[in-house]
Amino acid sequence: MSLSETKEFDLITLGETMWRLSPPGHFRLETAHQLDVQVAGTESNVAVALSRLGKRVAWWSRLPDNAPGHHVANTLQTYGVDVSGVCWGGSRLGTYYIEFGSSPRPSQVIYDRAGSSASEMRPDDFDWSLLRHTRWLHLTGITPALSPSCLETMRRAIAEARTAGINISFDLNYRGKLWTTVQAQPIMDELAAGCHLVITAERDAKAIFGTSDLPELSQRWNGATVVLTRSAAGATAYDGGTTYDAAAFDVQMVDRLGAGDAFDAGMLSALMDGKPLDEALRYGCAVAALKLTIPGDMALVSRAEVEHLLTSGASTIQR
Amino acid sequence: MSLSETKEFDLITLGETMWRLSPPGHFRLETAHQLDVQVAGTESNVAVALSRLGKRVAWWSRLPDNAPGHHVANTLQTYGVDVSGVCWGGSRLGTYYIEFGSSPRPSQVIYDRAGSSASEMRPDDFDWSLLRHTRWLHLTGITPALSPSCLETMRRAIAEARTAGINISFDLNYRGKLWTTVQAQPIMDELAAGCHLVITAERDAKAIFGTSDLPELSQRWNGATVVLTRSAAGATAYDGGTTYDAAAFDVQMVDRLGAGDAFDAGMLSALMDGKPLDEALRYGCAVAALKLTIPGDMALVSRAEVEHLLTSGASTIQR
Amino acid sequence: MSLSETKEFDLITLGETMWRLSPPGHFRLETAHQLDVQVAGTESNVAVALSRLGKRVAWWSRLPDNAPGHHVANTLQTYGVDVSGVCWGGSRLGTYYIEFGSSPRPSQVIYDRAGSSASEMRPDDFDWSLLRHTRWLHLTGITPALSPSCLETMRRAIAEARTAGINISFDLNYRGKLWTTVQAQPIMDELAAGCHLVITAERDAKAIFGTSDLPELSQRWNGATVVLTRSAAGATAYDGGTTYDAAAFDVQMVDRLGAGDAFDAGMLSALMDGKPLDEALRYGCAVAALKLTIPGDMALVSRAEVEHLLTSGASTIQR
Amino acid sequence: MSLSETKEFDLITLGETMWRLSPPGHFRLETAHQLDVQVAGTESNVAVALSRLGKRVAWWSRLPDNAPGHHVANTLQTYGVDVSGVCWGGSRLGTYYIEFGSSPRPSQVIYDRAGSSASEMRPDDFDWSLLRHTRWLHLTGITPALSPSCLETMRRAIAEARTAGINISFDLNYRGKLWTTVQAQPIMDELAAGCHLVITAERDAKAIFGTSDLPELSQRWNGATVVLTRSAAGATAYDGGTTYDAAAFDVQMVDRLGAGDAFDAGMLSALMDGKPLDEALRYGCAVAALKLTIPGDMALVSRAEVEHLLTSGASTIQR
Amino acid sequence: MSLSETKEFDLITLGETMWRLSPPGHFRLETAHQLDVQVAGTESNVAVALSRLGKRVAWWSRLPDNAPGHHVANTLQTYGVDVSGVCWGGSRLGTYYIEFGSSPRPSQVIYDRAGSSASEMRPDDFDWSLLRHTRWLHLTGITPALSPSCLETMRRAIAEARTAGINISFDLNYRGKLWTTVQAQPIMDELAAGCHLVITAERDAKAIFGTSDLPELSQRWNGATVVLTRSAAGATAYDGGTTYDAAAFDVQMVDRLGAGDAFDAGMLSALMDGKPLDEALRYGCAVAALKLTIPGDMALVSRAEVEHLLTSGASTIQR
Amino acid sequence: MSLSETKEFDLITLGETMWRLSPPGHFRLETAHQLDVQVAGTESNVAVALSRLGKRVAWWSRLPDNAPGHHVANTLQTYGVDVSGVCWGGSRLGTYYIEFGSSPRPSQVIYDRAGSSASEMRPDDFDWSLLRHTRWLHLTGITPALSPSCLETMRRAIAEARTAGINISFDLNYRGKLWTTVQAQPIMDELAAGCHLVITAERDAKAIFGTSDLPELSQRWNGATVVLTRSAAGATAYDGGTTYDAAAFDVQMVDRLGAGDAFDAGMLSALMDGKPLDEALRYGCAVAALKLTIPGDMALVSRAEVEHLLTSGASTIQR
């Protein structure tokens, strides 16, 4: 994975980003008078976290040319993500509502993303030649579920990245509200087989492919490195030869969303820094733990904070 | 317009109601961190105001069977509107964003209503036999612009109301973001010709029909009573014989939206109470003036407040 | 308990409902700059929860004809409770302040309900003939403590319900700030003896009657079914023959108030649906558990949520 | 009016202070989710403004010994008012709701003060000997309307102040919701006749005494100095010989309440500083103008701000 | 002023940016419980507005490497301003408090900027070679008043820009709280004499130089183009030959701060677009007018909005 | 420790008090849009808690004569602390930012106190003769770290208190961001040796003096009573003869800051009431526990609440 320093971006990612609208505290959406606005998208979450960790990152998507669309682009720029590759057009920003539960009442997500600008993304919307000045492409399994043109864009992205000879990571991110496991399986297999690093929740691997056996999954996907995540139970990786484990950190949770994306960003950042896979797993777990303490989907952490946690563990106050 | 007291509802109205999402104060939508949630729809605005003025009112529509959908129905119930005729189904609640300007910066509306449950409304969604126990049907020119099935529902509504022999009022409510004046004209004409009372902004009448001449418009629509509104300049009505004028009240404006609906409700309430057309116009202007001082689209006034304004004029404090 | 479907209401309840005013978060009332407003009353809490579970419910009370009074009626209408039987009059809405503690600091309630409209309730304020079109009457032991005329209204309610031959449930809801156990005992006994289902906290039964022995209590009250609740330790019921137990659910608490009322509503709903007493207890525990996760006194749940909890247990997120 | 510098307080005042609860902005009370809490009482408003202008002031009243009662005392202490003479007891803090209107919708006040601790004030609650170490006593016409024991306390206050030989000012502050003009007239006359300075809105003087003729009123009240206020039209005073006028300042109003109390405080402060009556009127108008720009009932101004306004007029920004 | 399109930035500006902390609404700072946080600095305000109008802009300064410092850099990035030239170091972010008045109470600014990182700015903190790839340098008269090293940085900036042969604009922005007119005069003269475009409030020109005669000022500063601004009374410019006037727009003001910076940005943008000076003045007035309707110091407008105002005038709502 | 009742104050304390600015909830300071304002200073925290427990307390410091300075003085007056000894002057109020973490993310404090008015405190700023009418002087180890003149003020305070023959307590309160342990050690030793009661976190004793052995520390400081605190692990005291332990209470924490100050106040209050040292320790632990449940740095408790906790333990609700 050694890559020249002359690349323009460390990583490019593409996907849909939405407004996440939530009533404050534990109030029910059905009685909402106010909604908090956050920007959320699995790929842009990865992009923001990587940028905070010091990487040069670009995020590609389609956004409507109106206030909500610009709100999304502005927010990603806030954290240093390059949005100059965004294709402006289409009629609406996808949104989703989330109501935060408290055990035994589950948090509830209501997607309102049909017909979004992002779902109209097409392969020709982007300047693929930029991949030749980039070290890494990161994709997720949400995009192919959004529309046929999104699937075509994914296929094109993988083909172009392979031509450019750069690394490709793929987080399956299975969403049961977008498609069934039966629909997802052949597409996921096709796409994963073109990538070098495949990440998935263990539960989803079992549901879609009927197995969470790492060597079996690696073999299925042309020998890709495979990472299984298990929320509070940490992560396991297999690089075609060895299996590595990393434990999750104890967390007093503030906001559950985006932890998987934070994990991806931490792992990718460490890999780009030349760290071995086991350290990268642990780095990912640290970023995920910090994310869980921060409101919103984005891991608004600093590299120093991540490394302080990895070396010194948790502390209560710094003054 | 004398109607038996035995009718179950004083008025039924049907149309789309949305969530209105707005950043607080004069903040720009592009920088929003929080959005205020209001329930807004021209027909439900009329329904709520009429209910507050003492009328028994039902509102019919389609709503998604999720938290935003129930939020809308709950809110209308809060103010006594009957929602038992709502047809539950479809995938999303229409929403719109509004950013409040300040001169010379205009307030801006961004509709996000495509594919809403309401736009999938069909003639068979409703129990038309209820019109036989109702005094009045109120419709608007937004509904036919939403979808072909909405237009069909409008046609059916007018036909059923005519069969039932009840009053039909129609506020043209032209929306330039939904269709052009050229598209609107024949449909508006067709529908207005079936109604007894047609209300329109003077500006829209000119734009769509090329005239705001009251006798000409009345003749065009089978002799309907026609009311022209002119925002701060009041309203004029023509009942086929006489023209009546009413001046608008001086207002220190708090929220501009919904004033036209408040006017309709005030006028209809007065007509149902047997008041003559000129008094009804004035009653409408009073309800509209009070609405302009209340945040949100709905005229949350009481009959006593309206009548106090009509008889005593404005006052600064009651203690 | 089989009741004809032709009844107009499934249940009527009567009692006082107040504004509950609380500083946000854990702030002290003594330093409050803002107060959150909630509507709270043990009987209206039961009414709202039952309405959400699909029952037709009416709530009777006295309310002042001013903005706070209408706020209460509006709020109950929001959730489908019929308030047409409310008697409007009197000079003030009862209120109470609550400051939320955190262990070891207790939450503190300060009642400000003396002289409220509800405390002036009289037997002739209500149309008792409606009980003949109703399946169930629900009362609590707060009402008789408010005033002599409230006690008379309770006596009349029980007499009318017995004449109508409908079910009567009675939650003792002993409040030490309203009367002593010595004052309460004979009144509670007199009223309970006229009811079919008596619910009480085990602690209160011991304090007022010196026993929490179920058969003994049942016998004391003419063989009524008796239910004892024990907060986090669940509930026990005795139907004159058998004793049934139900465990409470594990809860990450958001708002402690109203859980007992939610329990009552869940149990009554299940009984009206023809479920046996042990299932009804469990249903009550589920509604109470969900209430504890929702800000405010009212159990703003859906039947589907309750049944999901009963069949699938707690889950963290649904997306 | 020359008074020794050795007095312990410059002024003592007594009366009822309440919580003022208001929905934010222009929202209606009937739809309130949150209420802003302010401390408001005509006499304590005067006390706070005088303290801010550099006077040593004590406020006497009865307050309940609970969180709302201590909130009131704390708040007055914040601004330097001595509350050590407060008599703690009784069951409730009087409150009032205010909903802010916007023309033509009036602001609305709903009092909820019956049975308050303050209304149970009795002559023996206070240590009258302190008046001998005080320069001035300030009273208002709200107190005698609250209860017979409040009236007795007023009578005692005037008698004690006369014995101590100190100045007594009396703002009639007629409140139509507490008593009729017919009830108020003899009491107002009796009390005013014992005071040296009587202040009243011109409108109230006409309503209660049938005249706003200054010499006539002065004569009626044993030759007291009489001040008539006319809101935006300024104030006029008569000292038994000469009539003085002061114009009100132009104000962009933020909160209408408490301006009269601010006027009183400004005028009294100037008189205590030895300024002539015409300057005192103008000083009062300046404090009132600044009060109108500040949320809440209290004139949270500084002496420097008042004097800057009097000497330099209005300015838009100081930086 | 024709400049090659190959320059990397359209404009570079340098100066201090602070946190602006203000109590909400019209509350007094002395009673604040919450403060709104805005990012404010005259040069960064210009940078943000220019970026929104489509220019590539860099902002240089010194910021502390802590959360407030990053907050400032992030916020400028949000709106597309390049902050890669920021020099990180020093111990604190300058802040200022602003309390919003209402006539006759003035708004009040309290600076807390002593010892800020920006005041420690030195000439060697920046890479001046970048000016050779830039079209324009913008400076203000606040910087030289902050510290001797800031003044040296200003001198260096002007020298480097002259060497690079690019345009230099200079807004005097006299701040009486930082230095006297006597102290400012020689420094202002020295710096202005090195610039091509000098902007100043007419009032400040009179106070510092004893004249607002345009030809005289232009001559004083080596024939620079001079622009005088007069708040609500518009602006006047003199290009060495002709005098041009532009009227201000009527505005319903929301936030007074930053309007002068918005004017500068509008004028500079138009000049860069090749528009003549009179059009540039008018463009500046339009951006300033829109700014006054937006909370915060920054002109968060779009080019389309500015041009709509210039061509169509004010409108109330767009829907 | 018996002291005459004729003393004017029970205790005087002096030190710096700041504005504590924090983003709401768990939001990051770097993304703050609003900051909550609290008043915080270790000595004024002690003063407020003692005042709430019934003691007459004065707080001395230097404050700027502007809105933030008066905000601090007002806030302490709110809770009955005498601020008449404050020396007004200097240019700024010290502030600090705190961002609340959640495990494993630490809370973070950023001080912005350099150049504050308080750091310019000098020995002659205060009227030391008042110590002769006071029972107790309380000091902390933050003051000597602020500036040389602050150290001199501390030395003078101890000398004057010794002359007056009153008790002196000293909480070391070591702050690593103000000085190193090597710098602190000789100063701490010098000052502690002049005091009767020295309180320190066990961790700090070890870091500064290399020991937490109580007899050794007591001997080092002329036989002073020494108290070691250990957060959740309680406190230990040594009075020159006996060692006493007190356990901390279990707490569901709301706000971690100020607990040590609350402990001091509780212990000092009990000692002033003549309670033995072991009871005083326990009293301190109770006040600290209640403080941890209250937002802000100040222990806004009542004596009754503390004593209820000591005698009855924790309870969940009082109604």
mmCIF file with all atom_site columns, C-alpha atoms in Angstrom, chain C residues 61-114:
data_model
loop_
_atom_site.group_PDB
_atom_site.id
_atom_site.type_symbol
_atom_site.label_atom_id
_atom_site.label_alt_id
_atom_site.label_comp_id
_atom_site.label_asym_id
_atom_site.label_entity_id
_atom_site.label_seq_id
_atom_site.pdbx_PDB_ins_code
_atom_site.Cartn_x
_atom_site.Cartn_y
_atom_site.Cartn_z
_atom_site.occupancy
_atom_site.B_iso_or_equiv
_atom_site.pdbx_formal_charge
_atom_site.auth_seq_id
_atom_site.auth_comp_id
_atom_site.auth_asym_id
_atom_site.auth_atom_id
_atom_site.pdbx_PDB_model_num
ATOM 1  C CA . SER C 1 61  ? -63.517 17.944 34.582 1.00 0.00 ? 61  SER C CA 1
ATOM 2  C CA . ARG C 1 62  ? -63.887 21.632 35.300 1.00 0.00 ? 62  ARG C CA 1
ATOM 3  C CA . LEU C 1 63  ? -61.528 24.020 33.527 1.00 0.00 ? 63  LEU C CA 1
ATOM 4  C CA . PRO C 1 64  ? -61.261 27.814 33.627 1.00 0.00 ? 64  PRO C CA 1
ATOM 5  C CA . ASP C 1 65  ? -62.362 29.472 30.377 1.00 0.00 ? 65  ASP C CA 1
ATOM 6  C CA . ASN C 1 66  ? -58.973 31.087 29.759 1.00 0.00 ? 66  ASN C CA 1
ATOM 7  C CA . ALA C 1 67  ? -55.802 30.285 27.842 1.00 0.00 ? 67  ALA C CA 1
ATOM 8  C CA . PRO C 1 68  ? -54.364 27.765 30.343 1.00 0.00 ? 68  PRO C CA 1
ATOM 9  C CA . GLY C 1 69  ? -57.726 26.005 30.567 1.00 0.00 ? 69  GLY C CA 1
ATOM 10 C CA . HIS C 1 70  ? -58.047 25.726 26.808 1.00 0.00 ? 70  HIS C CA 1
ATOM 11 C CA . HIS C 1 71  ? -54.413 24.616 26.578 1.00 0.00 ? 71  HIS C CA 1
ATOM 12 C CA . VAL C 1 72  ? -55.311 21.599 28.690 1.00 0.00 ? 72  VAL C CA 1
ATOM 13 C CA . ALA C 1 73  ? -58.413 20.735 26.680 1.00 0.00 ? 73  ALA C CA 1
ATOM 14 C CA . ASN C 1 74  ? -56.551 21.222 23.386 1.00 0.00 ? 74  ASN C CA 1
ATOM 15 C CA . THR C 1 75  ? -53.734 18.981 24.514 1.00 0.00 ? 75  THR C CA 1
ATOM 16 C CA . LEU C 1 76  ? -56.069 16.146 25.418 1.00 0.00 ? 76  LEU C CA 1
ATOM 17 C CA . GLN C 1 77  ? -57.887 16.569 22.082 1.00 0.00 ? 77  GLN C CA 1
ATOM 18 C CA . THR C 1 78  ? -54.521 16.288 20.346 1.00 0.00 ? 78  THR C CA 1
ATOM 19 C CA . TYR C 1 79  ? -54.417 12.669 21.428 1.00 0.00 ? 79  TYR C CA 1
ATOM 20 C CA . GLY C 1 80  ? -58.037 11.965 20.580 1.00 0.00 ? 80  GLY C CA 1
ATOM 21 C CA . VAL C 1 81  ? -59.616 12.308 24.024 1.00 0.00 ? 81  VAL C CA 1
ATOM 22 C CA . ASP C 1 82  ? -63.166 13.653 23.963 1.00 0.00 ? 82  ASP C CA 1
ATOM 23 C CA . VAL C 1 83  ? -63.430 16.825 26.084 1.00 0.00 ? 83  VAL C CA 1
ATOM 24 C CA . SER C 1 84  ? -66.956 17.852 25.155 1.00 0.00 ? 84  SER C CA 1
ATOM 25 C CA . GLY C 1 85  ? -68.110 16.945 28.661 1.00 0.00 ? 85  GLY C CA 1
ATOM 26 C CA . VAL C 1 86  ? -65.796 19.450 30.333 1.00 0.00 ? 86  VAL C CA 1
ATOM 27 C CA . CYS C 1 87  ? -67.602 22.015 32.453 1.00 0.00 ? 87  CYS C CA 1
ATOM 28 C CA . TRP C 1 88  ? -66.073 25.448 31.777 1.00 0.00 ? 88  TRP C CA 1
ATOM 29 C CA . GLY C 1 89  ? -65.870 27.820 34.724 1.00 0.00 ? 89  GLY C CA 1
ATOM 30 C CA . GLY C 1 90  ? -64.055 28.767 37.869 1.00 0.00 ? 90  GLY C CA 1
ATOM 31 C CA . SER C 1 91  ? -61.101 31.043 38.184 1.00 0.00 ? 91  SER C CA 1
ATOM 32 C CA . ARG C 1 92  ? -57.863 29.181 37.830 1.00 0.00 ? 92  ARG C CA 1
ATOM 33 C CA . LEU C 1 93  ? -56.082 26.165 36.462 1.00 0.00 ? 93  LEU C CA 1
ATOM 34 C CA . GLY C 1 94  ? -54.306 24.145 39.128 1.00 0.00 ? 94  GLY C CA 1
ATOM 35 C CA . THR C 1 95  ? -50.556 23.973 38.519 1.00 0.00 ? 95  THR C CA 1
ATOM 36 C CA . TYR C 1 96  ? -47.621 22.198 40.027 1.00 0.00 ? 96  TYR C CA 1
ATOM 37 C CA . TYR C 1 97  ? -43.905 22.748 39.825 1.00 0.00 ? 97  TYR C CA 1
ATOM 38 C CA . ILE C 1 98  ? -41.491 19.868 39.511 1.00 0.00 ? 98  ILE C CA 1
ATOM 39 C CA . GLU C 1 99  ? -37.755 20.078 39.797 1.00 0.00 ? 99  GLU C CA 1
ATOM 40 C CA . PHE C 1 100 ? -35.956 16.991 38.515 1.00 0.00 ? 100 PHE C CA 1
ATOM 41 C CA . GLY C 1 101 ? -33.304 15.685 40.901 1.00 0.00 ? 101 GLY C CA 1
ATOM 42 C CA . SER C 1 102 ? -30.479 13.246 40.411 1.00 0.00 ? 102 SER C CA 1
ATOM 43 C CA . SER C 1 103 ? -29.478 10.804 43.105 1.00 0.00 ? 103 SER C CA 1
ATOM 44 C CA . PRO C 1 104 ? -29.001 11.612 45.957 1.00 0.00 ? 104 PRO C CA 1
ATOM 45 C CA . ARG C 1 105 ? -30.976 14.797 45.322 1.00 0.00 ? 105 ARG C CA 1
ATOM 46 C CA . PRO C 1 106 ? -34.698 13.951 45.126 1.00 0.00 ? 106 PRO C CA 1
ATOM 47 C CA . SER C 1 107 ? -37.098 15.352 42.561 1.00 0.00 ? 107 SER C CA 1
ATOM 48 C CA . GLN C 1 108 ? -39.394 17.832 44.278 1.00 0.00 ? 108 GLN C CA 1
ATOM 49 C CA . VAL C 1 109 ? -43.044 18.580 43.607 1.00 0.00 ? 109 VAL C CA 1
ATOM 50 C CA . ILE C 1 110 ? -44.686 21.815 44.765 1.00 0.00 ? 110 ILE C CA 1
ATOM 51 C CA . TYR C 1 111 ? -48.456 21.811 44.309 1.00 0.00 ? 111 TYR C CA 1
ATOM 52 C CA . ASP C 1 112 ? -50.254 25.063 43.559 1.00 0.00 ? 112 ASP C CA 1
ATOM 53 C CA . ARG C 1 113 ? -53.727 23.674 43.090 1.00 0.00 ? 113 ARG C CA 1
ATOM 54 C CA . ALA C 1 114 ? -55.798 25.235 45.876 1.00 0.00 ? 114 ALA C CA 1
#
